[in-house]
Amino acid sequence: MQLNQIEDTATARTALVVVAHPRPDSLTAHIARLTASRLTAAGYRIDLLDLHAEDFDPRMTVADLPDWGNRDKAYSAEVESHMRRILAADLIVAVFPVYWVQVPAMLKGWIDRVWNYGFAYGRSKPRLAGKRALWLGLAGAADDDDVVDIMRQSLSAQLDDGLAYYCGLTQSSVGLLPGAEEKQQRLDAEGNLLFDDALAGAERAAHYTALENRAMGIVDDFLAQDRIPA
């Protein structure tokens, strides 16, 4: 199928929720499920894309770049199926663990392969113009660790300033959720990694309830911006 044959099958208020974690019992997957429920309550139809469960291959192949100069080239069948899911979505919400202050390789590979030249960017009128994206990253660093600001800036530079700029997205926001580990982590002035005692009992429950509330607050704030008159 040629790229110019991919129809925009978007239905009103469709959210593509992308999960990039290998374990379905992870905190990342849990936050993704809560996010999907929140979006459903807000009136969105959910297309849940679990990259690991669907065995997505994050490696760029020759089939994904058959003719760089041809913006209307045919891509691999796997990539074109993901392109159709993006076109059908009004907003994209990705939920992922932060690795080395960046998105994990699985999510980066999805962006590299699917948000490809000729589809997501490189056209006089971007195909994804008008769409909105929220990037929810879970980090093990403690809330008061200086690296949290570095993570936020790094993710925003890649996703909000880079990807959204080239693809013509109407809105792109990074929501960072530090404190995802049971043992809070931080670095001291000498670069030594320090761990707090593991959370347990009521303290642990309260910590993760607060994290869930923060996550849903980010989702609610993102959705509220769509309802503000221009």
Short mmCIF file of N, CA and C in Angstrom, two decimals, residues 64-155:
data_model
loop_
_atom_site.label_atom_id
_atom_site.label_comp_id
_atom_site.label_asym_id
_atom_site.label_seq_id
_atom_site.Cartn_x
_atom_site.Cartn_y
_atom_site.Cartn_z
N ASP A 64 11.88 0.19 5.70
CA ASP A 64 11.32 1.42 6.25
C ASP A 64 11.88 2.65 5.56
N LEU A 65 12.97 2.49 4.84
CA LEU A 65 13.60 3.60 4.12
C LEU A 65 13.94 3.16 2.69
N PRO A 66 12.96 2.73 1.92
CA PRO A 66 13.26 2.20 0.58
C PRO A 66 13.73 3.26 -0.40
N ASP A 67 13.24 4.48 -0.25
CA ASP A 67 13.60 5.57 -1.16
C ASP A 67 13.44 6.87 -0.41
N TRP A 68 14.53 7.33 0.18
CA TRP A 68 14.45 8.48 1.08
C TRP A 68 13.84 9.70 0.40
N GLY A 69 14.16 9.92 -0.86
CA GLY A 69 13.69 11.12 -1.53
C GLY A 69 12.23 11.09 -1.95
N ASN A 70 11.59 9.94 -1.85
CA ASN A 70 10.19 9.82 -2.26
C ASN A 70 9.30 9.89 -1.03
N ARG A 71 8.61 11.00 -0.87
CA ARG A 71 7.77 11.18 0.32
C ARG A 71 6.54 10.28 0.30
N ASP A 72 6.17 9.76 -0.87
CA ASP A 72 4.98 8.92 -1.00
C ASP A 72 5.34 7.45 -1.19
N LYS A 73 6.49 7.08 -0.70
CA LYS A 73 6.95 5.69 -0.84
C LYS A 73 6.12 4.75 0.01
N ALA A 74 6.17 3.47 -0.33
CA ALA A 74 5.55 2.45 0.51
C ALA A 74 6.52 2.08 1.62
N TYR A 75 6.00 1.94 2.82
CA TYR A 75 6.80 1.53 3.96
C TYR A 75 6.54 0.04 4.23
N SER A 76 7.20 -0.50 5.24
CA SER A 76 6.94 -1.89 5.61
C SER A 76 5.51 -2.02 6.11
N ALA A 77 4.94 -3.21 6.00
CA ALA A 77 3.55 -3.43 6.41
C ALA A 77 3.36 -3.11 7.89
N GLU A 78 4.33 -3.48 8.73
CA GLU A 78 4.21 -3.21 10.16
C GLU A 78 4.14 -1.71 10.42
N VAL A 79 5.01 -0.95 9.78
CA VAL A 79 5.05 0.49 9.99
C VAL A 79 3.77 1.14 9.48
N GLU A 80 3.28 0.73 8.32
CA GLU A 80 2.07 1.35 7.79
C GLU A 80 0.86 1.08 8.67
N SER A 81 0.83 -0.09 9.34
CA SER A 81 -0.28 -0.36 10.25
C SER A 81 -0.25 0.60 11.43
N HIS A 82 0.95 0.94 11.90
CA HIS A 82 1.07 1.89 13.01
C HIS A 82 0.77 3.32 12.55
N MET A 83 1.14 3.64 11.32
CA MET A 83 0.80 4.96 10.78
C MET A 83 -0.70 5.16 10.76
N ARG A 84 -1.44 4.13 10.37
CA ARG A 84 -2.90 4.25 10.33
C ARG A 84 -3.47 4.49 11.73
N ARG A 85 -2.87 3.86 12.73
CA ARG A 85 -3.36 4.05 14.11
C ARG A 85 -3.09 5.48 14.59
N ILE A 86 -1.96 6.04 14.20
CA ILE A 86 -1.67 7.43 14.56
C ILE A 86 -2.64 8.37 13.86
N LEU A 87 -2.89 8.13 12.56
CA LEU A 87 -3.81 8.98 11.82
C LEU A 87 -5.22 8.95 12.40
N ALA A 88 -5.60 7.80 12.95
CA ALA A 88 -6.95 7.65 13.50
C ALA A 88 -7.11 8.30 14.87
N ALA A 89 -6.02 8.75 15.45
CA ALA A 89 -6.06 9.28 16.82
C ALA A 89 -6.09 10.81 16.82
N ASP A 90 -6.91 11.36 17.71
CA ASP A 90 -6.91 12.81 17.93
C ASP A 90 -5.77 13.19 18.86
N LEU A 91 -5.47 12.32 19.80
CA LEU A 91 -4.33 12.57 20.68
C LEU A 91 -3.59 11.27 20.93
N ILE A 92 -2.31 11.41 21.21
CA ILE A 92 -1.43 10.28 21.50
C ILE A 92 -0.88 10.47 22.91
N VAL A 93 -1.02 9.44 23.73
CA VAL A 93 -0.48 9.48 25.09
C VAL A 93 0.47 8.30 25.24
N ALA A 94 1.75 8.58 25.47
CA ALA A 94 2.75 7.54 25.66
C ALA A 94 3.12 7.47 27.13
N VAL A 95 3.17 6.25 27.67
CA VAL A 95 3.53 6.03 29.08
C VAL A 95 4.75 5.12 29.08
N PHE A 96 5.81 5.54 29.77
CA PHE A 96 7.08 4.83 29.64
C PHE A 96 7.98 5.07 30.84
N PRO A 97 8.94 4.17 31.10
CA PRO A 97 9.96 4.42 32.10
C PRO A 97 11.06 5.29 31.49
N VAL A 98 11.65 6.15 32.29
CA VAL A 98 12.75 6.99 31.81
C VAL A 98 14.05 6.23 32.02
N TYR A 99 14.78 6.02 30.93
CA TYR A 99 16.08 5.34 30.97
C TYR A 99 17.16 6.35 30.57
N TRP A 100 18.12 6.57 31.45
CA TRP A 100 19.24 7.46 31.12
C TRP A 100 18.74 8.81 30.62
N VAL A 101 17.80 9.38 31.34
CA VAL A 101 17.17 10.68 31.10
C VAL A 101 16.52 10.78 29.71
N GLN A 102 16.17 9.63 29.10
CA GLN A 102 15.53 9.64 27.80
C GLN A 102 14.45 8.56 27.74
N VAL A 103 13.73 8.53 26.63
CA VAL A 103 12.73 7.48 26.43
C VAL A 103 13.45 6.16 26.21
N PRO A 104 12.83 5.03 26.55
CA PRO A 104 13.47 3.72 26.33
C PRO A 104 13.60 3.41 24.84
N ALA A 105 14.49 2.46 24.54
CA ALA A 105 14.78 2.13 23.14
C ALA A 105 13.53 1.69 22.37
N MET A 106 12.62 0.97 23.04
CA MET A 106 11.41 0.51 22.36
C MET A 106 10.58 1.69 21.87
N LEU A 107 10.40 2.69 22.70
CA LEU A 107 9.61 3.86 22.30
C LEU A 107 10.37 4.70 21.28
N LYS A 108 11.68 4.85 21.47
CA LYS A 108 12.48 5.62 20.51
C LYS A 108 12.44 4.94 19.14
N GLY A 109 12.52 3.60 19.12
CA GLY A 109 12.45 2.89 17.85
C GLY A 109 11.10 3.04 17.18
N TRP A 110 10.03 3.07 17.98
CA TRP A 110 8.68 3.29 17.42
C TRP A 110 8.61 4.66 16.78
N ILE A 111 9.17 5.66 17.44
CA ILE A 111 9.18 7.01 16.88
C ILE A 111 10.02 7.03 15.60
N ASP A 112 11.21 6.44 15.65
CA ASP A 112 12.10 6.47 14.49
C ASP A 112 11.48 5.78 13.28
N ARG A 113 10.87 4.61 13.48
CA ARG A 113 10.35 3.83 12.37
C ARG A 113 9.01 4.37 11.85
N VAL A 114 8.14 4.77 12.78
CA VAL A 114 6.77 5.11 12.39
C VAL A 114 6.61 6.60 12.09
N TRP A 115 7.21 7.46 12.89
CA TRP A 115 7.11 8.90 12.65
C TRP A 115 8.17 9.27 11.62
N ASN A 116 8.02 8.71 10.44
CA ASN A 116 9.06 8.69 9.43
C ASN A 116 8.91 9.85 8.44
N TYR A 117 10.00 10.10 7.72
CA TYR A 117 10.00 11.15 6.69
C TYR A 117 8.95 10.83 5.62
N GLY A 118 8.17 11.83 5.26
CA GLY A 118 7.11 11.64 4.28
C GLY A 118 5.78 11.35 4.91
N PHE A 119 5.81 10.81 6.13
CA PHE A 119 4.57 10.56 6.87
C PHE A 119 4.38 11.62 7.94
N ALA A 120 5.24 11.63 8.92
CA ALA A 120 5.07 12.53 10.06
C ALA A 120 5.69 13.90 9.82
N TYR A 121 6.67 13.98 8.95
CA TYR A 121 7.31 15.27 8.67
C TYR A 121 7.85 15.24 7.24
N GLY A 122 8.30 16.42 6.78
CA GLY A 122 8.87 16.50 5.45
C GLY A 122 7.86 16.83 4.37
N ARG A 123 6.70 17.36 4.77
CA ARG A 123 5.68 17.74 3.79
C ARG A 123 5.29 19.19 4.02
N SER A 124 4.83 19.86 2.96
CA SER A 124 4.43 21.27 3.11
C SER A 124 3.25 21.41 4.06
N LYS A 125 2.37 20.39 4.10
CA LYS A 125 1.27 20.36 5.06
C LYS A 125 1.40 19.09 5.88
N PRO A 126 1.85 19.20 7.14
CA PRO A 126 2.08 18.01 7.98
C PRO A 126 0.81 17.18 8.13
N ARG A 127 0.93 15.87 7.97
CA ARG A 127 -0.22 14.98 8.11
C ARG A 127 -0.74 14.95 9.55
N LEU A 128 0.14 15.23 10.51
CA LEU A 128 -0.25 15.13 11.92
C LEU A 128 -0.62 16.47 12.52
N ALA A 129 -0.71 17.50 11.71
CA ALA A 129 -1.10 18.82 12.22
C ALA A 129 -2.47 18.74 12.89
N GLY A 130 -2.58 19.37 14.04
CA GLY A 130 -3.84 19.36 14.79
C GLY A 130 -3.90 18.30 15.86
N LYS A 131 -3.01 17.34 15.82
CA LYS A 131 -3.00 16.29 16.84
C LYS A 131 -2.24 16.77 18.06
N ARG A 132 -2.50 16.12 19.19
CA ARG A 132 -1.90 16.50 20.47
C ARG A 132 -1.23 15.28 21.08
N ALA A 133 -0.16 15.51 21.84
CA ALA A 133 0.59 14.40 22.42
C ALA A 133 0.96 14.70 23.86
N LEU A 134 0.80 13.69 24.72
CA LEU A 134 1.22 13.75 26.11
C LEU A 134 2.19 12.61 26.35
N TRP A 135 3.32 12.92 26.97
CA TRP A 135 4.37 11.95 27.22
C TRP A 135 4.54 11.80 28.72
N LEU A 136 4.12 10.65 29.26
CA LEU A 136 4.18 10.41 30.71
C LEU A 136 5.36 9.50 31.02
N GLY A 137 6.38 10.07 31.65
CA GLY A 137 7.58 9.30 31.97
C GLY A 137 7.70 9.04 33.46
N LEU A 138 7.97 7.79 33.82
CA LEU A 138 8.15 7.41 35.22
C LEU A 138 9.65 7.25 35.50
N ALA A 139 10.12 7.90 36.56
CA ALA A 139 11.54 7.91 36.88
C ALA A 139 11.78 7.41 38.30
N GLY A 140 12.87 6.69 38.48
CA GLY A 140 13.20 6.18 39.80
C GLY A 140 13.81 7.21 40.73
N ALA A 141 14.30 8.31 40.18
CA ALA A 141 14.94 9.34 41.00
C ALA A 141 13.94 9.94 41.99
N ALA A 142 14.43 10.33 43.14
CA ALA A 142 13.59 10.99 44.14
C ALA A 142 13.18 12.37 43.65
N ASP A 143 12.06 12.85 44.16
CA ASP A 143 11.54 14.15 43.72
C ASP A 143 12.53 15.28 43.92
N ASP A 144 13.36 15.19 44.97
CA ASP A 144 14.26 16.28 45.28
C ASP A 144 15.65 16.11 44.67
N ASP A 145 15.83 15.11 43.82
CA ASP A 145 17.12 14.91 43.16
C ASP A 145 17.27 15.93 42.03
N ASP A 146 18.44 16.55 41.93
CA ASP A 146 18.67 17.57 40.90
C ASP A 146 18.50 17.02 39.49
N VAL A 147 18.66 15.70 39.32
CA VAL A 147 18.57 15.12 37.99
C VAL A 147 17.15 15.19 37.42
N VAL A 148 16.16 15.40 38.28
CA VAL A 148 14.77 15.45 37.80
C VAL A 148 14.58 16.59 36.80
N ASP A 149 15.14 17.75 37.11
CA ASP A 149 15.03 18.87 36.17
C ASP A 149 15.77 18.57 34.87
N ILE A 150 16.90 17.88 34.97
CA ILE A 150 17.65 17.51 33.77
C ILE A 150 16.82 16.55 32.92
N MET A 151 16.17 15.58 33.57
CA MET A 151 15.31 14.64 32.85
C MET A 151 14.19 15.38 32.12
N ARG A 152 13.55 16.27 32.84
CA ARG A 152 12.41 16.99 32.25
C ARG A 152 12.87 17.81 31.04
N GLN A 153 14.00 18.50 31.18
CA GLN A 153 14.51 19.31 30.08
C GLN A 153 14.91 18.46 28.89
N SER A 154 15.56 17.31 29.18
CA SER A 154 16.00 16.43 28.11
C SER A 154 14.82 15.86 27.33
N LEU A 155 13.80 15.37 28.05
CA LEU A 155 12.62 14.81 27.41
C LEU A 155 11.86 15.87 26.62
#
